[in-house]
Amino acid sequence: MSVQSLLEALSFPYHEPRHGFWGEKTSTLNFCEEDYVMSYYCAEVCNTLTNALFVWLGYKGIRACIKYSHPLIFPVTFAGYLVVGLGSTFFHASLKYPMQLVDELAMIYTTCFMCFSTFSYGRSTAFSSCLGVGLVSLAWFITTRYYQTKDPQFHQDAYAVLTAIVVLSNMWIMERTLRPALKNREESRRKAARTPTGPTTNEMIKQMWVMVATGLSIFLGGYLIWNLDNMYCSTIRKWRHQLQLPWAIVLEGHAWWHLMTGLGAYYYIIWRVWIHRCLDGDEDKFRLYWPSILSIPEVIPIDDTPEKKGQ
C-alpha cells in the first residue's frame, strides 16, 4: 500500500457547518476555522485546544516565580497571560462575545503589567504609583473605547503599540543600562582577582539577543500565518476538505498563531525577568537556563541548574 493510499484510508471528512451546543454566535469576530465541523460541543476545536499552551506556560511561569521569589509583578503578569489562554479557550469554544472580551482585554492588561515592570524599575514609590495610575487609566480607556466601537483594528493597534513599547524599551535598557552595569561588575571581580563564576557580559547579552530574536521570529511568524489564513481563507478551506481530517488541521492558521504567539509572549516575559535579576546584580545567583533553541527558557537559581546538581 502506498503512503498516499494509507493516508486516504486513515482520513475522514469534515461535518457540514451547523449550529452547535453553544447556540447562536454573538462574537464580533470569526475565523477561518469552520464552526462546529469537528464537534457539536466546540465551535472551533483547533483554535480552542491550542490555548492549552498558554495555560501550561502560564502555570509554569507562576510556579517558577513563587518558587524562586521573583518580584511580584511577574507572577501577576503570568497570571494575566494564563487568563488570556483561558479566555481564548472559552471564546473559540463558544463564539460568545463576553468570552471574546476576556481574551482580548486580558492581552491589553498583561502588556500593561509588562509596561509597569519595565518603567517602574529603580524608580521612587511616587513615580511608580503615578505610573500605575496612568497604566490603569490607559487600560480603562482602551476597554471602554473598544467596548463602544467593537472595532477589532483598534484593539489590534493598541496591543501592537504597547507590545512594541515594551520590547523596544527593554532592548534599549539591555544595551544602554544593563551591559555597562554587567561590564563594571565583571571588571571589579577581575581586579579583585576573583575567579569568574559564570558567563562573561558579552556571552550573557548575546544569549539575551538570541532569545529576543527567536521570540520575535516566532511571534511575527505566527502573525504572518494568521494573516495569510485570513487573506486566502476560501482557498485554504478547499485544501482542508481535500486533505480531510486529521491531516487538515495543519492548515489551521489561527491555531498556529496561538501556538507561536504563546511561545513568543512567554519568551519576552522571561527576558524581562532576567533583565530585572541582572539589574539587581543577581547574575551570580541566577541563570537564564536555555540549553537549546528547542527548550523552554527559564530564570532559575544557579544551584538548581543541572550542571550544579550533577556536581
Short mmCIF file of C-alpha atoms in Angstrom, two decimals:
data_model
loop_
_atom_site.label_atom_id
_atom_site.label_comp_id
_atom_site.label_asym_id
_atom_site.label_seq_id
_atom_site.Cartn_x
_atom_site.Cartn_y
_atom_site.Cartn_z
CA MET A 1 0.00 0.00 0.00
CA SER A 2 1.38 3.39 -0.97
CA VAL A 3 1.76 6.24 1.53
CA GLN A 4 -0.98 8.19 -0.26
CA SER A 5 -3.36 5.23 -0.07
CA LEU A 6 -2.58 4.78 3.61
CA LEU A 7 -3.25 8.45 4.36
CA GLU A 8 -6.52 8.32 2.44
CA ALA A 9 -7.55 5.18 4.32
CA LEU A 10 -6.95 6.93 7.64
CA SER A 11 -8.78 10.13 6.62
CA PHE A 12 -12.35 11.13 7.30
CA PRO A 13 -14.37 14.15 6.10
CA TYR A 14 -15.47 17.24 7.98
CA HIS A 15 -19.06 17.54 9.16
CA GLU A 16 -21.01 20.25 7.40
CA PRO A 17 -21.10 23.63 9.27
CA ARG A 18 -24.03 23.65 11.69
CA HIS A 19 -25.49 25.17 14.83
CA GLY A 20 -23.86 23.73 17.90
CA PHE A 21 -24.15 23.29 21.63
CA TRP A 22 -23.48 26.95 22.50
CA GLY A 23 -26.20 28.33 20.24
CA GLU A 24 -26.07 31.46 18.14
CA LYS A 25 -22.71 33.20 17.69
CA THR A 26 -22.55 36.59 19.45
CA SER A 27 -18.84 37.40 18.98
CA THR A 28 -17.87 40.17 16.58
CA LEU A 29 -15.03 38.06 15.18
CA ASN A 30 -14.97 34.74 13.44
CA PHE A 31 -12.04 32.89 11.97
CA CYS A 32 -11.18 30.67 9.04
CA GLU A 33 -11.77 27.50 11.05
CA GLU A 34 -15.34 26.49 10.18
CA ASP A 35 -17.85 26.35 13.02
CA TYR A 36 -18.84 23.05 14.62
CA VAL A 37 -17.40 20.95 11.78
CA MET A 38 -15.36 18.78 14.17
CA SER A 39 -17.57 18.69 17.24
CA TYR A 40 -21.13 19.60 18.21
CA TYR A 41 -19.85 20.81 21.59
CA CYS A 42 -16.96 23.02 20.45
CA ALA A 43 -17.24 25.67 17.73
CA GLU A 44 -13.55 25.81 16.76
CA VAL A 45 -11.71 22.75 18.02
CA CYS A 46 -8.18 23.60 16.84
CA ASN A 47 -8.42 27.23 17.94
CA THR A 48 -9.67 26.02 21.32
CA LEU A 49 -7.17 23.25 22.05
CA THR A 50 -4.07 25.23 21.08
CA ASN A 51 -4.72 27.57 24.01
CA ALA A 52 -3.52 24.75 26.26
CA LEU A 53 -0.01 26.11 25.61
CA PHE A 54 -0.94 29.43 27.26
CA VAL A 55 -2.39 27.62 30.27
CA TRP A 56 0.63 25.35 30.68
CA LEU A 57 3.26 28.10 30.25
CA GLY A 58 1.25 30.49 32.44
CA TYR A 59 1.12 27.91 35.23
CA LYS A 60 4.82 27.11 34.72
CA GLY A 61 5.70 30.81 34.96
CA ILE A 62 3.62 31.44 38.10
CA ARG A 63 5.05 28.37 39.82
CA ALA A 64 8.65 29.40 39.00
CA CYS A 65 8.05 32.98 40.19
CA ILE A 66 6.73 31.75 43.53
CA LYS A 67 9.40 29.06 43.92
CA TYR A 68 12.31 31.40 43.15
CA SER A 69 10.86 34.57 44.73
CA HIS A 70 10.90 36.64 41.56
CA PRO A 71 9.36 40.14 42.01
CA LEU A 72 5.58 40.18 42.48
CA ILE A 73 4.85 41.89 39.17
CA PHE A 74 5.97 38.76 37.29
CA PRO A 75 3.58 36.18 38.78
CA VAL A 76 0.85 38.80 38.22
CA THR A 77 1.96 39.09 34.58
CA PHE A 78 1.97 35.31 34.14
CA ALA A 79 -1.50 35.19 35.71
CA GLY A 80 -2.67 37.67 33.06
CA TYR A 81 -1.01 35.53 30.39
CA LEU A 82 -2.85 32.47 31.70
CA VAL A 83 -6.18 34.35 31.68
CA VAL A 84 -5.57 35.17 28.00
CA GLY A 85 -5.37 31.44 27.34
CA LEU A 86 -8.46 30.60 29.37
CA GLY A 87 -10.47 33.45 27.82
CA SER A 88 -9.41 32.40 24.33
CA THR A 89 -10.31 28.79 25.09
CA PHE A 90 -13.89 29.67 26.05
CA PHE A 91 -14.17 32.24 23.27
CA HIS A 92 -13.25 29.82 20.48
CA ALA A 93 -15.28 27.02 22.02
CA SER A 94 -18.46 29.09 22.27
CA LEU A 95 -18.03 32.15 19.98
CA LYS A 96 -19.71 34.26 22.68
CA TYR A 97 -18.93 37.98 22.96
CA PRO A 98 -18.21 38.10 26.73
CA MET A 99 -15.51 35.45 26.30
CA GLN A 100 -14.10 37.40 23.36
CA LEU A 101 -13.68 40.40 25.66
CA VAL A 102 -11.93 38.28 28.32
CA ASP A 103 -9.48 37.04 25.69
CA GLU A 104 -8.75 40.36 24.03
CA LEU A 105 -8.76 42.67 27.05
CA ALA A 106 -6.54 40.32 29.05
CA MET A 107 -3.96 40.78 26.28
CA ILE A 108 -4.03 44.55 26.90
CA TYR A 109 -3.87 44.23 30.69
CA THR A 110 -0.99 41.73 30.61
CA THR A 111 1.01 44.05 28.36
CA CYS A 112 0.30 46.92 30.77
CA PHE A 113 1.79 44.76 33.56
CA MET A 114 4.90 44.40 31.40
CA CYS A 115 5.00 48.18 30.92
CA PHE A 116 4.87 48.62 34.69
CA SER A 117 7.67 46.12 35.31
CA THR A 118 9.81 47.86 32.66
CA PHE A 119 9.35 51.50 33.60
CA SER A 120 8.96 51.27 37.39
CA TYR A 121 12.31 49.55 37.96
CA GLY A 122 14.61 51.62 40.16
CA ARG A 123 12.09 54.44 40.45
CA SER A 124 10.65 56.09 43.52
CA THR A 125 7.41 54.95 45.11
CA ALA A 126 5.77 58.19 43.97
CA PHE A 127 6.81 57.65 40.36
CA SER A 128 5.72 54.00 40.42
CA SER A 129 2.35 55.00 41.87
CA CYS A 130 1.81 57.62 39.16
CA LEU A 131 2.87 55.11 36.51
CA GLY A 132 0.42 52.57 37.91
CA VAL A 133 -2.43 55.09 37.87
CA GLY A 134 -1.52 56.10 34.32
CA LEU A 135 -1.49 52.49 33.08
CA VAL A 136 -4.80 51.71 34.81
CA SER A 137 -6.30 54.81 33.17
CA LEU A 138 -4.92 53.75 29.78
CA ALA A 139 -6.31 50.24 30.19
CA TRP A 140 -9.69 51.70 31.17
CA PHE A 141 -9.69 53.98 28.11
CA ILE A 142 -8.86 51.09 25.76
CA THR A 143 -11.52 48.93 27.42
CA THR A 144 -14.31 51.49 27.18
CA ARG A 145 -13.44 52.59 23.66
CA TYR A 146 -13.23 49.03 22.39
CA TYR A 147 -16.50 48.11 24.10
CA GLN A 148 -18.20 51.11 22.48
CA THR A 149 -16.76 50.74 18.98
CA LYS A 150 -16.27 46.96 18.83
CA ASP A 151 -13.57 47.77 16.30
CA PRO A 152 -11.04 44.89 16.16
CA GLN A 153 -8.49 47.08 14.38
CA PHE A 154 -8.44 49.46 17.36
CA HIS A 155 -7.73 46.56 19.72
CA GLN A 156 -5.01 45.14 17.47
CA ASP A 157 -3.36 48.56 17.07
CA ALA A 158 -3.44 49.23 20.84
CA TYR A 159 -1.92 45.82 21.58
CA ALA A 160 0.75 46.24 18.89
CA VAL A 161 1.79 49.70 20.15
CA LEU A 162 2.01 48.57 23.79
CA THR A 163 3.99 45.47 22.85
CA ALA A 164 6.38 47.46 20.66
CA ILE A 165 6.97 49.94 23.50
CA VAL A 166 7.83 47.13 25.91
CA VAL A 167 10.11 45.26 23.51
CA LEU A 168 11.99 48.31 22.19
CA SER A 169 12.38 49.80 25.68
CA ASN A 170 13.88 46.58 27.01
CA MET A 171 16.27 46.42 24.06
CA TRP A 172 17.41 49.95 24.99
CA ILE A 173 17.71 49.06 28.68
CA MET A 174 19.65 45.89 27.88
CA GLU A 175 22.29 47.73 25.84
CA ARG A 176 22.45 51.17 27.46
CA THR A 177 21.95 50.28 31.13
CA LEU A 178 22.47 46.57 31.69
CA ARG A 179 25.54 45.96 29.52
CA PRO A 180 27.63 48.74 31.20
CA ALA A 181 26.49 47.58 34.67
CA LEU A 182 27.50 43.98 33.95
CA LYS A 183 30.81 45.16 32.48
CA ASN A 184 31.58 47.21 35.58
CA ARG A 185 30.84 44.31 37.90
CA GLU A 186 32.86 41.95 35.71
CA GLU A 187 35.81 44.38 35.83
CA SER A 188 35.51 44.71 39.62
CA ARG A 189 35.66 40.93 40.01
CA ARG A 190 38.72 40.79 37.73
CA LYS A 191 40.55 43.48 39.73
CA ALA A 192 39.70 41.67 42.94
CA ALA A 193 41.31 38.57 41.41
CA ARG A 194 38.10 36.61 41.91
CA THR A 195 37.62 33.52 39.76
CA PRO A 196 34.78 34.04 37.26
CA THR A 197 31.74 32.02 38.32
CA GLY A 198 29.68 32.30 35.16
CA PRO A 199 29.45 33.59 31.61
CA THR A 200 31.00 36.90 30.61
CA THR A 201 28.98 40.04 29.95
CA ASN A 202 29.21 39.56 26.21
CA GLU A 203 28.06 35.96 26.49
CA MET A 204 25.08 36.93 28.62
CA ILE A 205 23.99 39.77 26.35
CA LYS A 206 24.47 37.58 23.27
CA GLN A 207 22.25 34.89 24.81
CA MET A 208 19.58 37.51 25.50
CA TRP A 209 19.73 38.80 21.93
CA VAL A 210 19.39 35.27 20.57
CA MET A 211 16.34 34.72 22.79
CA VAL A 212 14.84 38.07 21.70
CA ALA A 213 15.40 37.24 18.02
CA THR A 214 13.91 33.77 18.50
CA GLY A 215 10.86 35.05 20.36
CA LEU A 216 10.21 37.84 17.86
CA SER A 217 10.64 35.49 14.89
CA ILE A 218 8.16 33.02 16.36
CA PHE A 219 5.69 35.78 17.28
CA LEU A 220 5.86 37.58 13.92
CA GLY A 221 5.82 34.26 12.05
CA GLY A 222 2.56 33.40 13.77
CA TYR A 223 1.15 36.81 12.86
CA LEU A 224 2.10 36.26 9.21
CA ILE A 225 0.45 32.82 9.14
CA TRP A 226 -2.74 34.22 10.69
CA ASN A 227 -2.90 37.00 8.09
CA LEU A 228 -2.38 34.53 5.24
CA ASP A 229 -5.15 32.42 6.79
CA ASN A 230 -7.47 35.44 6.64
CA MET A 231 -6.47 36.53 3.15
CA TYR A 232 -6.76 33.13 1.48
CA CYS A 233 -9.42 31.59 3.68
CA SER A 234 -11.68 30.25 0.93
CA THR A 235 -8.75 28.54 -0.82
CA ILE A 236 -7.38 27.11 2.42
CA ARG A 237 -10.81 25.74 3.34
CA LYS A 238 -10.93 23.91 -0.01
CA TRP A 239 -7.50 22.42 0.68
CA ARG A 240 -8.65 21.26 4.12
CA HIS A 241 -11.66 19.48 2.70
CA GLN A 242 -9.45 17.83 0.08
CA LEU A 243 -6.95 16.64 2.72
CA GLN A 244 -9.69 15.70 5.20
CA LEU A 245 -9.20 15.10 8.91
CA PRO A 246 -6.96 14.62 10.79
CA TRP A 247 -4.29 15.83 8.34
CA ALA A 248 -6.07 19.09 7.51
CA ILE A 249 -5.53 20.52 11.00
CA VAL A 250 -2.00 21.59 9.92
CA LEU A 251 -3.72 24.24 7.74
CA GLU A 252 -5.50 25.92 10.66
CA GLY A 253 -3.64 29.23 10.57
CA HIS A 254 -5.19 30.83 13.64
CA ALA A 255 -4.29 27.77 15.69
CA TRP A 256 -0.66 28.24 14.63
CA TRP A 257 -0.98 31.90 15.71
CA HIS A 258 -1.98 30.70 19.19
CA LEU A 259 0.99 28.36 19.47
CA MET A 260 3.51 30.83 18.10
CA THR A 261 2.31 33.96 19.89
CA GLY A 262 2.06 31.94 23.11
CA LEU A 263 5.72 30.99 22.84
CA GLY A 264 6.81 34.45 21.72
CA ALA A 265 4.99 36.20 24.58
CA TYR A 266 6.40 33.74 27.13
CA TYR A 267 9.92 34.43 25.83
CA TYR A 268 9.60 38.16 26.31
CA ILE A 269 8.22 37.83 29.85
CA ILE A 270 11.16 35.58 30.78
CA TRP A 271 13.51 38.05 29.09
CA ARG A 272 12.22 40.83 31.32
CA VAL A 273 12.54 38.63 34.44
CA TRP A 274 16.20 38.02 33.54
CA ILE A 275 16.88 41.71 32.84
CA HIS A 276 15.36 42.55 36.23
CA ARG A 277 17.53 39.97 38.02
CA CYS A 278 20.67 41.23 36.27
CA LEU A 279 19.88 44.87 37.05
CA ASP A 280 19.57 43.78 40.69
CA GLY A 281 23.09 42.33 40.45
CA ASP A 282 21.87 38.75 40.82
CA GLU A 283 23.69 37.30 37.82
CA ASP A 284 25.95 35.40 40.28
CA LYS A 285 22.89 33.81 41.88
CA PHE A 286 20.61 33.10 38.90
CA ARG A 287 20.94 31.88 35.34
CA LEU A 288 18.87 32.20 32.21
CA TYR A 289 18.66 28.46 31.67
CA TRP A 290 18.08 27.82 27.97
CA PRO A 291 20.25 24.90 26.90
CA SER A 292 18.94 24.76 23.34
CA ILE A 293 16.66 26.69 20.98
CA LEU A 294 14.17 23.81 21.22
CA SER A 295 13.84 24.09 25.02
CA ILE A 296 11.70 26.45 27.10
CA PRO A 297 13.81 29.18 28.76
CA GLU A 298 13.52 29.94 32.46
CA VAL A 299 15.33 32.01 35.08
CA ILE A 300 16.47 29.73 37.90
CA PRO A 301 18.99 29.81 40.76
CA ILE A 302 22.47 28.59 39.80
CA ASP A 303 22.17 25.81 42.37
CA ASP A 304 19.13 24.45 40.51
CA THR A 305 20.87 24.16 37.13
CA PRO A 306 21.62 20.59 36.02
CA GLU A 307 25.36 21.37 35.99
CA LYS A 308 25.34 22.27 39.70
CA LYS A 309 23.03 19.42 40.67
CA GLY A 310 25.32 16.98 38.90
CA GLN A 311 28.36 18.03 40.92
#
